[in-house]
Tab-separated table of C-alpha atoms in Angstrom:
chain	number	residue	atom	x	y	z
A	1	UNK	CA	118.737	96.251	85.096
A	2	UNK	CA	119.304	97.397	88.669
A	3	UNK	CA	122.560	99.223	87.983
A	4	UNK	CA	122.644	102.992	88.412
A	5	UNK	CA	121.888	104.885	85.211
A	6	UNK	CA	124.972	106.730	84.007
A	7	UNK	CA	124.857	110.413	84.760
A	8	UNK	CA	121.821	110.308	87.064
A	9	UNK	CA	123.350	110.042	90.496
A	10	UNK	CA	121.540	107.602	92.749
A	11	UNK	CA	118.568	106.972	90.463
A	12	UNK	CA	118.301	103.378	89.298
A	13	UNK	CA	117.348	102.282	85.800
A	14	UNK	CA	114.038	101.043	87.178
A	15	UNK	CA	113.235	104.444	88.655
A	16	UNK	CA	114.167	106.217	85.424
A	17	UNK	CA	112.084	103.828	83.371
A	18	UNK	CA	109.142	104.310	85.729
A	19	UNK	CA	109.442	108.064	85.298
A	20	UNK	CA	109.651	107.720	81.527
A	21	UNK	CA	106.650	105.396	81.474
A	22	UNK	CA	104.708	107.949	83.519
A	23	UNK	CA	105.542	110.513	80.862
A	24	UNK	CA	104.444	108.096	78.142
A	25	UNK	CA	101.183	107.551	80.030
A	26	UNK	CA	100.518	111.266	80.110
A	27	UNK	CA	101.296	111.656	76.422
A	28	UNK	CA	99.092	108.772	75.316
A	29	UNK	CA	96.224	110.031	77.430
A	30	UNK	CA	96.639	113.644	76.383
A	31	UNK	CA	94.169	113.395	73.504
A	32	UNK	CA	93.986	115.460	70.318
A	33	UNK	CA	95.142	118.657	72.019
A	34	UNK	CA	98.580	117.086	72.570
A	35	UNK	CA	100.555	117.979	69.457
A	36	UNK	CA	103.549	115.698	69.857
A	37	UNK	CA	102.473	112.638	71.844
A	38	UNK	CA	104.776	109.635	72.149
A	39	UNK	CA	107.877	109.638	69.951
A	40	UNK	CA	108.930	106.194	68.734
A	41	UNK	CA	112.182	105.491	66.901
A	42	UNK	CA	111.806	102.648	64.384
A	43	UNK	CA	115.302	101.186	64.064
A	44	UNK	CA	115.477	98.791	61.151
A	45	UNK	CA	116.492	98.017	57.587
A	46	UNK	CA	114.770	98.372	54.214
A	47	UNK	CA	111.540	96.857	55.551
A	48	UNK	CA	111.347	99.766	57.991
A	49	UNK	CA	112.772	102.352	55.609
A	50	UNK	CA	110.187	101.620	52.911
A	51	UNK	CA	112.449	100.458	50.094
A	52	UNK	CA	110.974	100.793	46.608
A	53	UNK	CA	107.865	102.663	47.740
A	54	UNK	CA	106.687	106.279	47.695
A	55	UNK	CA	107.466	107.815	51.066
A	56	UNK	CA	103.842	107.814	52.193
A	57	UNK	CA	103.403	104.094	51.453
A	58	UNK	CA	106.254	102.780	53.603
A	59	UNK	CA	105.918	100.903	56.885
A	60	UNK	CA	106.522	103.887	59.162
A	61	UNK	CA	104.031	106.316	57.547
A	62	UNK	CA	101.347	103.635	57.258
A	63	UNK	CA	101.885	102.505	60.857
A	64	UNK	CA	101.754	106.067	62.152
A	65	UNK	CA	98.521	106.710	60.254
A	66	UNK	CA	97.001	103.460	61.554
A	67	UNK	CA	97.908	104.206	65.163
A	68	UNK	CA	96.583	107.746	64.922
A	69	UNK	CA	93.339	106.417	63.458
A	70	UNK	CA	93.032	104.380	66.662
A	71	UNK	CA	93.445	107.539	68.743
A	72	UNK	CA	97.109	107.118	69.706
A	73	UNK	CA	99.059	110.374	69.772
A	74	UNK	CA	102.317	109.139	68.255
A	75	UNK	CA	105.198	110.368	66.183
A	76	UNK	CA	107.430	107.736	64.569
A	77	UNK	CA	110.989	108.501	63.490
A	78	UNK	CA	112.001	106.423	60.476
A	79	UNK	CA	115.418	105.075	61.480
A	80	UNK	CA	115.399	102.387	58.811
A	81	UNK	CA	118.417	102.077	56.521
A	82	UNK	CA	118.243	99.847	53.464
A	83	UNK	CA	120.827	97.079	53.544
A	84	UNK	CA	121.538	97.519	57.228
A	85	UNK	CA	122.536	94.518	59.316
A	86	UNK	CA	122.294	94.138	63.072
A	87	UNK	CA	125.904	95.375	63.212
A	88	UNK	CA	124.878	98.543	61.396
A	89	UNK	CA	122.004	99.024	63.794
A	90	UNK	CA	124.335	98.644	66.750
A	91	UNK	CA	126.713	101.223	65.292
A	92	UNK	CA	124.007	103.882	65.066
A	93	UNK	CA	121.711	103.128	67.992
A	94	UNK	CA	123.486	105.720	70.144
A	95	UNK	CA	122.529	108.627	67.929
A	96	UNK	CA	119.101	107.140	67.218
A	97	UNK	CA	118.149	107.250	70.901
A	98	UNK	CA	117.984	111.013	71.164
A	99	UNK	CA	116.424	112.616	74.265
A	100	UNK	CA	113.019	113.054	72.614
A	101	UNK	CA	112.666	109.323	71.898
A	102	UNK	CA	110.203	107.700	74.328
A	103	UNK	CA	110.188	104.150	72.905
A	104	UNK	CA	111.792	102.100	70.144
A	105	UNK	CA	110.669	99.509	67.618
A	106	UNK	CA	113.605	97.258	66.735
A	107	UNK	CA	113.249	95.376	63.436
A	108	UNK	CA	116.622	94.074	62.288
A	109	UNK	CA	118.008	90.749	61.132
A	110	UNK	CA	116.776	90.372	57.568
A	111	UNK	CA	120.078	91.272	55.951
A	112	UNK	CA	121.960	89.075	58.407
A	113	UNK	CA	119.682	86.286	57.231
A	114	UNK	CA	120.262	87.019	53.553
A	115	UNK	CA	124.024	86.973	54.111
A	116	UNK	CA	123.995	83.833	56.239
A	117	UNK	CA	125.628	85.602	59.184
A	118	UNK	CA	126.080	83.403	62.253
A	119	UNK	CA	122.997	83.913	64.459
A	120	UNK	CA	125.270	84.216	67.486
A	121	UNK	CA	126.822	87.312	65.886
A	122	UNK	CA	123.383	88.744	65.132
A	123	UNK	CA	122.236	87.942	68.645
A	124	UNK	CA	125.235	89.741	70.173
A	125	UNK	CA	124.533	92.831	68.063
A	126	UNK	CA	120.856	92.889	68.992
A	127	UNK	CA	121.847	92.403	72.620
A	128	UNK	CA	124.062	95.481	72.359
A	129	UNK	CA	121.194	97.507	70.911
A	130	UNK	CA	118.893	96.418	73.726
A	131	UNK	CA	121.542	97.283	76.296
A	132	UNK	CA	121.786	100.776	74.803
A	133	UNK	CA	118.015	101.134	75.046
A	134	UNK	CA	118.122	100.012	78.678
A	135	UNK	CA	120.829	102.577	79.430
A	136	UNK	CA	118.590	105.270	77.934
A	137	UNK	CA	115.529	103.857	79.774
A	138	UNK	CA	113.739	103.445	76.432
A	139	UNK	CA	111.286	100.508	76.236
A	140	UNK	CA	111.599	98.330	73.139
A	141	UNK	CA	109.301	96.275	70.962
A	142	UNK	CA	111.243	93.774	68.827
A	143	UNK	CA	109.934	92.497	65.498
A	144	UNK	CA	111.553	89.257	64.397
A	145	UNK	CA	111.607	87.214	61.209
A	146	UNK	CA	111.119	83.593	60.268
A	147	UNK	CA	114.206	81.991	58.765
A	148	UNK	CA	113.975	79.780	55.677
A	149	UNK	CA	115.222	76.219	55.909
A	150	UNK	CA	117.949	76.522	53.274
A	151	UNK	CA	120.669	77.121	55.887
A	152	UNK	CA	119.667	73.999	57.774
A	153	UNK	CA	117.497	73.356	60.825
A	154	UNK	CA	120.141	74.398	63.357
A	155	UNK	CA	120.591	77.800	61.752
A	156	UNK	CA	116.838	78.247	61.450
A	157	UNK	CA	116.254	77.401	65.101
A	158	UNK	CA	119.099	79.626	66.304
A	159	UNK	CA	117.991	82.599	64.221
A	160	UNK	CA	114.325	82.408	65.131
A	161	UNK	CA	115.116	81.624	68.761
A	162	UNK	CA	117.293	84.674	69.337
A	163	UNK	CA	114.334	87.072	69.287
A	164	UNK	CA	112.265	85.557	72.131
A	165	UNK	CA	115.415	84.852	74.138
A	166	UNK	CA	116.555	88.467	73.901
A	167	UNK	CA	113.067	89.795	74.560
A	168	UNK	CA	112.911	87.730	77.738
A	169	UNK	CA	116.400	88.774	78.823
A	170	UNK	CA	115.724	92.480	78.343
A	171	UNK	CA	112.046	92.672	79.250
A	172	UNK	CA	111.204	93.774	75.711
A	173	UNK	CA	107.913	93.238	73.909
A	174	UNK	CA	108.017	90.896	70.917
A	175	UNK	CA	106.283	90.324	67.609
A	176	UNK	CA	107.894	87.101	66.315
A	177	UNK	CA	107.509	87.636	62.566
A	178	UNK	CA	107.206	90.823	60.517
A	179	UNK	CA	105.584	88.947	57.639
A	180	UNK	CA	103.094	86.922	59.707
A	181	UNK	CA	100.097	89.024	58.595
A	182	UNK	CA	100.873	88.281	54.945
A	183	UNK	CA	101.195	84.575	55.679
A	184	UNK	CA	97.875	84.641	57.502
A	185	UNK	CA	96.225	86.565	54.675
A	186	UNK	CA	97.494	84.253	51.931
A	187	UNK	CA	99.081	80.988	53.146
A	188	UNK	CA	99.967	80.078	49.565
A	189	UNK	CA	103.400	81.492	48.672
A	190	UNK	CA	102.501	82.000	45.020
A	191	UNK	CA	99.389	83.961	45.937
A	192	UNK	CA	101.416	86.202	48.264
A	193	UNK	CA	103.356	87.579	45.312
A	194	UNK	CA	100.596	90.101	44.718
A	195	UNK	CA	101.600	91.696	48.020
A	196	UNK	CA	105.310	91.812	47.147
A	197	UNK	CA	107.495	93.939	44.929
A	198	UNK	CA	109.196	92.374	41.911
A	199	UNK	CA	112.252	91.383	43.965
A	200	UNK	CA	110.115	89.030	46.078
A	201	UNK	CA	111.737	90.400	49.245
A	202	UNK	CA	110.042	93.700	49.953
A	203	UNK	CA	106.297	94.206	50.356
A	204	UNK	CA	104.328	96.411	48.014
A	205	UNK	CA	102.212	99.272	49.341
A	206	UNK	CA	99.284	96.853	49.585
A	207	UNK	CA	101.518	94.359	51.362
A	208	UNK	CA	102.612	96.976	53.873
A	209	UNK	CA	98.962	97.803	54.493
A	210	UNK	CA	98.223	94.162	55.332
A	211	UNK	CA	101.298	93.994	57.579
A	212	UNK	CA	100.359	97.179	59.439
A	213	UNK	CA	96.771	96.029	59.931
A	214	UNK	CA	98.110	92.759	61.344
A	215	UNK	CA	100.866	94.169	63.550
A	216	UNK	CA	99.112	97.390	64.522
A	217	UNK	CA	96.916	95.948	67.293
A	218	UNK	CA	99.959	94.392	68.994
A	219	UNK	CA	101.883	97.671	68.750
A	220	UNK	CA	98.895	99.554	70.152
A	221	UNK	CA	98.696	97.014	72.985
A	222	UNK	CA	102.388	97.624	73.684
A	223	UNK	CA	101.774	101.361	73.922
A	224	UNK	CA	98.858	100.710	76.260
A	225	UNK	CA	101.092	98.476	78.405
A	226	UNK	CA	103.621	101.318	78.683
A	227	UNK	CA	100.849	103.571	79.906
A	228	UNK	CA	99.985	101.295	82.803
């Protein structure tokens, strides 16, 4: 964290991040006259990409619309790739963090979970992504997932525990579970099917709406924190 940022002479990462946060502050506060606002890259898998949905009904478009309705001047780049694992995210984070990106939402791990990949491998990949964000002085909000119990309690604990551990290690914001708003809306698993697509894995447009309404306030709070 205190190491010199590559290519910036004597400036430290902390100084660069402070300068970037000052820019984010100005953009958030700029109001309707500011055309571009804060640019967020949403690095993720099919949940981010909007698998099975019309483009306007996916997570990124609905989140952008929700945030703008709250007065936030944001642009969100959809860097979600269906089927992507944490390893895939690590392989493309470098070209995702382009100079115009001010912040990043990191939502990966679902496909690692489906494939039963060792959580230590997933954790190392996510750690690499967070290191890349630190090198670019881009603040990150991580969105985790709850693991089912079919891989055993040790796997479940390791998978779920990697998100808060990495958030703490890299000073990243954290939302523990992408699907928490759906669980809160309908605790009964059978009843939640009305918010899911036929595959039972991906949310429907209505499901995405519930998720965005649940996660949106925390994401808006994160943006406000960056502006302080």
